[in-house]
Amino acid sequence: HVGWSRKQLPDNQPNWVDTRTVYIGNKEPPPGAEAYIPQRYPDNRIISSKYTFWNFVPKNLFEQFRRIANFYFLIIFLVQLIIDTPTSPITSGLPLFFVITVTAIKQGYEDWLRHKADNAINQCPVHEVQHGNVIRKQSRKLRVGDVVLIKEDETFPCDLILLSTSREDGTCFVTTASLDGESSHKVTLHSD
């Protein structure tokens, strides 16, 4: 079971969570349980992208002008616009515009690839056990307390607790290459 019990503190301090209890497979604690369970957990979506459609231009420009070279050439361009200088503002503005545009296109393309990879992972099928039945769903739709059935050589979300295995010795071999780059098998023991 899962939930949180509370420790009483003086009135001027918020309640302190000192233990956590999880109710596996249930969305609510059993009747009469003195536990606090938040009703909303974050979903299981993976988001590794930096930008959205709406924040790409301002965020990208902010990141690019944090670079000292780009900021320096922006200041030079603005000075040439404001003050009458012997050189044209185009001589510093055009190269700056070119560098900013090419970098924005490159970063936009890389972020689009991250969005595609995130969608592929978030739509990866997993098998959830509900009331004894195995239901296939997308990994992004998993919730805290869901029981997931994993078969050999399947990919699964990394934030799982191993409850049991099909091996008699209770071991499970997990490869975490997509997380830390190590291709060796890690031995995991199920909880009793």
Tab-separated table of C-alpha atoms in Angstrom:
chain	number	residue	atom	x	y	z
A	1	HIS	CA	0.000	0.000	0.000
A	2	VAL	CA	1.063	3.608	-0.617
A	3	GLY	CA	0.204	6.916	1.001
A	4	TRP	CA	1.735	9.439	3.363
A	5	SER	CA	1.367	9.646	7.085
A	6	ARG	CA	1.796	13.017	8.749
A	7	LYS	CA	3.811	14.063	11.744
A	8	GLN	CA	2.273	16.807	13.857
A	9	LEU	CA	4.457	19.884	14.212
A	10	PRO	CA	3.845	23.215	15.942
A	11	ASP	CA	1.096	25.363	14.395
A	12	ASN	CA	3.527	27.729	12.689
A	13	GLN	CA	5.200	24.932	10.668
A	14	PRO	CA	3.619	22.908	7.857
A	15	ASN	CA	3.008	19.195	8.334
A	16	TRP	CA	6.079	17.101	7.608
A	17	VAL	CA	5.804	13.972	5.495
A	18	ASP	CA	7.982	11.333	7.149
A	19	THR	CA	6.783	8.108	5.511
A	20	ARG	CA	5.175	7.169	2.239
A	21	THR	CA	2.688	4.387	1.656
A	22	VAL	CA	1.683	3.333	-1.874
A	23	TYR	CA	-1.537	1.417	-2.606
A	24	ILE	CA	-0.654	-0.780	-5.544
A	25	GLY	CA	-3.327	-1.070	-8.190
A	26	ASN	CA	-5.749	1.182	-6.259
A	27	LYS	CA	-6.482	4.798	-6.945
A	28	GLU	CA	-7.814	5.507	-3.426
A	29	PRO	CA	-6.803	4.227	0.031
A	30	PRO	CA	-9.039	1.616	1.653
A	31	PRO	CA	-11.872	2.984	3.834
A	32	GLY	CA	-10.677	4.068	7.263
A	33	ALA	CA	-7.019	4.396	6.260
A	34	GLU	CA	-5.395	7.391	7.904
A	35	ALA	CA	-3.279	8.401	4.976
A	36	TYR	CA	-2.868	11.398	2.768
A	37	ILE	CA	-2.555	10.640	-0.919
A	38	PRO	CA	-2.247	13.484	-3.390
A	39	GLN	CA	-5.000	13.181	-5.970
A	40	ARG	CA	-2.841	14.404	-8.829
A	41	TYR	CA	0.484	12.934	-9.828
A	42	PRO	CA	2.388	14.081	-12.897
A	43	ASP	CA	1.861	11.890	-15.904
A	44	ASN	CA	4.529	9.558	-17.243
A	45	ARG	CA	5.395	11.622	-20.334
A	46	ILE	CA	9.036	12.121	-21.208
A	47	ILE	CA	9.925	15.601	-22.448
A	48	SER	CA	13.550	16.108	-23.440
A	49	SER	CA	12.949	18.923	-25.932
A	50	LYS	CA	13.967	22.491	-25.130
A	51	TYR	CA	11.387	24.389	-27.140
A	52	THR	CA	7.688	24.452	-27.933
A	53	PHE	CA	6.056	25.986	-30.987
A	54	TRP	CA	5.147	29.054	-28.931
A	55	ASN	CA	8.443	29.740	-27.159
A	56	PHE	CA	10.959	28.847	-29.891
A	57	VAL	CA	11.718	32.350	-31.212
A	58	PRO	CA	12.054	34.232	-27.899
A	59	LYS	CA	13.837	31.424	-26.065
A	60	ASN	CA	16.202	30.729	-28.952
A	61	LEU	CA	17.073	34.410	-29.353
A	62	PHE	CA	17.651	34.719	-25.610
A	63	GLU	CA	19.973	31.700	-25.614
A	64	GLN	CA	21.886	32.906	-28.663
A	65	PHE	CA	22.434	36.422	-27.344
A	66	ARG	CA	23.714	35.029	-24.046
A	67	ARG	CA	26.794	34.048	-26.033
A	68	ILE	CA	29.338	36.818	-25.681
A	69	ALA	CA	30.299	36.913	-29.374
A	70	ASN	CA	26.688	37.263	-30.548
A	71	PHE	CA	25.947	39.884	-27.906
A	72	TYR	CA	29.094	41.833	-28.853
A	73	PHE	CA	28.134	41.919	-32.542
A	74	LEU	CA	24.584	42.941	-31.606
A	75	ILE	CA	25.957	45.906	-29.633
A	76	ILE	CA	28.239	46.860	-32.559
A	77	PHE	CA	25.263	46.647	-34.933
A	78	LEU	CA	23.085	48.804	-32.650
A	79	VAL	CA	25.855	51.396	-32.238
A	80	GLN	CA	26.242	51.564	-36.023
A	81	LEU	CA	22.484	52.079	-36.365
A	82	ILE	CA	22.307	54.842	-33.769
A	83	ILE	CA	25.568	56.689	-34.377
A	84	ASP	CA	26.726	57.824	-37.791
A	85	THR	CA	29.763	55.615	-38.409
A	86	PRO	CA	32.032	55.345	-41.465
A	87	THR	CA	30.974	51.720	-41.974
A	88	SER	CA	27.501	50.603	-42.871
A	89	PRO	CA	25.404	48.745	-40.253
A	90	ILE	CA	24.898	46.066	-42.891
A	91	THR	CA	28.556	45.011	-42.558
A	92	SER	CA	27.959	43.806	-38.994
A	93	GLY	CA	24.204	43.188	-39.156
A	94	LEU	CA	24.159	40.809	-42.112
A	95	PRO	CA	26.756	38.348	-40.739
A	96	LEU	CA	25.057	38.463	-37.324
A	97	PHE	CA	21.661	37.784	-38.917
A	98	PHE	CA	23.163	34.910	-40.939
A	99	VAL	CA	24.786	33.286	-37.880
A	100	ILE	CA	21.632	33.682	-35.755
A	101	THR	CA	19.402	32.286	-38.532
A	102	VAL	CA	21.607	29.269	-39.296
A	103	THR	CA	21.973	28.464	-35.589
A	104	ALA	CA	18.207	28.794	-35.051
A	105	ILE	CA	17.488	26.453	-37.976
A	106	LYS	CA	20.004	23.905	-36.655
A	107	GLN	CA	18.643	24.066	-33.097
A	108	GLY	CA	15.057	23.936	-34.355
A	109	TYR	CA	15.809	20.808	-36.384
A	110	GLU	CA	17.571	19.131	-33.449
A	111	ASP	CA	14.644	19.967	-31.167
A	112	TRP	CA	12.182	18.611	-33.731
A	113	LEU	CA	14.138	15.321	-33.670
A	114	ARG	CA	13.910	15.330	-29.848
A	115	HIS	CA	10.126	15.837	-30.101
A	116	LYS	CA	9.906	12.854	-32.477
A	117	ALA	CA	11.991	10.669	-30.147
A	118	ASP	CA	9.902	11.751	-27.134
A	119	ASN	CA	6.674	10.874	-28.967
A	120	ALA	CA	8.045	7.454	-29.928
A	121	ILE	CA	8.957	6.715	-26.303
A	122	ASN	CA	5.710	8.125	-24.902
A	123	GLN	CA	3.636	5.996	-27.271
A	124	CYS	CA	5.627	2.836	-26.568
A	125	PRO	CA	3.184	0.083	-25.549
A	126	VAL	CA	3.293	-1.333	-22.020
A	127	HIS	CA	1.171	-4.029	-20.420
A	128	GLU	CA	-0.680	-3.026	-17.259
A	129	VAL	CA	-2.353	-5.532	-14.961
A	130	GLN	CA	-5.800	-4.345	-13.830
A	131	HIS	CA	-8.003	-6.641	-11.734
A	132	GLY	CA	-6.190	-9.703	-13.100
A	133	ASN	CA	-6.500	-8.639	-16.750
A	134	VAL	CA	-3.578	-7.485	-18.875
A	135	ILE	CA	-4.338	-4.226	-20.686
A	136	ARG	CA	-2.109	-2.689	-23.351
A	137	LYS	CA	-1.627	1.071	-23.062
A	138	GLN	CA	0.865	3.782	-23.981
A	139	SER	CA	3.706	4.366	-21.527
A	140	ARG	CA	2.729	8.039	-21.124
A	141	LYS	CA	-0.621	6.938	-19.676
A	142	LEU	CA	0.906	5.011	-16.761
A	143	ARG	CA	0.029	6.324	-13.295
A	144	VAL	CA	1.556	5.954	-9.848
A	145	GLY	CA	0.583	2.573	-8.406
A	146	ASP	CA	-0.036	0.845	-11.757
A	147	VAL	CA	1.197	-2.746	-11.950
A	148	VAL	CA	3.127	-3.338	-15.180
A	149	LEU	CA	3.894	-6.712	-16.765
A	150	ILE	CA	7.313	-6.766	-18.446
A	151	LYS	CA	8.400	-9.610	-20.716
A	152	GLU	CA	11.936	-10.535	-21.718
A	153	ASP	CA	13.745	-7.974	-23.923
A	154	GLU	CA	10.961	-5.381	-23.567
A	155	THR	CA	11.627	-1.694	-23.023
A	156	PHE	CA	9.913	-0.175	-20.011
A	157	PRO	CA	9.782	3.057	-18.000
A	158	CYS	CA	12.694	3.210	-15.584
A	159	ASP	CA	10.694	4.301	-12.540
A	160	LEU	CA	9.311	0.879	-11.636
A	161	ILE	CA	9.580	-1.264	-8.524
A	162	LEU	CA	10.252	-4.920	-9.293
A	163	LEU	CA	7.544	-6.933	-7.528
A	164	SER	CA	8.317	-10.426	-8.843
A	165	THR	CA	10.102	-12.301	-11.617
A	166	SER	CA	9.627	-15.581	-13.440
A	167	ARG	CA	13.042	-16.775	-12.224
A	168	GLU	CA	13.128	-19.012	-9.166
A	169	ASP	CA	15.985	-17.094	-7.523
A	170	GLY	CA	14.026	-13.805	-7.786
A	171	THR	CA	16.588	-12.038	-9.955
A	172	CYS	CA	16.061	-9.915	-13.021
A	173	PHE	CA	18.664	-8.612	-15.455
A	174	VAL	CA	18.184	-5.026	-16.632
A	175	THR	CA	20.145	-3.136	-19.280
A	176	THR	CA	20.244	0.621	-18.695
A	177	ALA	CA	22.103	1.589	-21.875
A	178	SER	CA	19.512	4.203	-22.858
A	179	LEU	CA	19.890	5.896	-19.448
A	180	ASP	CA	23.585	5.830	-18.628
A	181	GLY	CA	25.248	4.345	-21.711
A	182	GLU	CA	26.368	1.180	-19.913
A	183	SER	CA	25.504	-1.934	-21.896
A	184	SER	CA	26.202	-4.391	-19.088
A	185	HIS	CA	23.343	-6.223	-17.392
A	186	LYS	CA	22.499	-5.104	-13.877
A	187	VAL	CA	21.082	-7.665	-11.486
A	188	THR	CA	17.901	-6.583	-9.715
A	189	LEU	CA	16.183	-8.503	-6.932
A	190	HIS	CA	12.430	-8.382	-6.430
A	191	SER	CA	11.010	-7.056	-3.168
A	192	ASP	CA	9.477	-9.502	-0.709
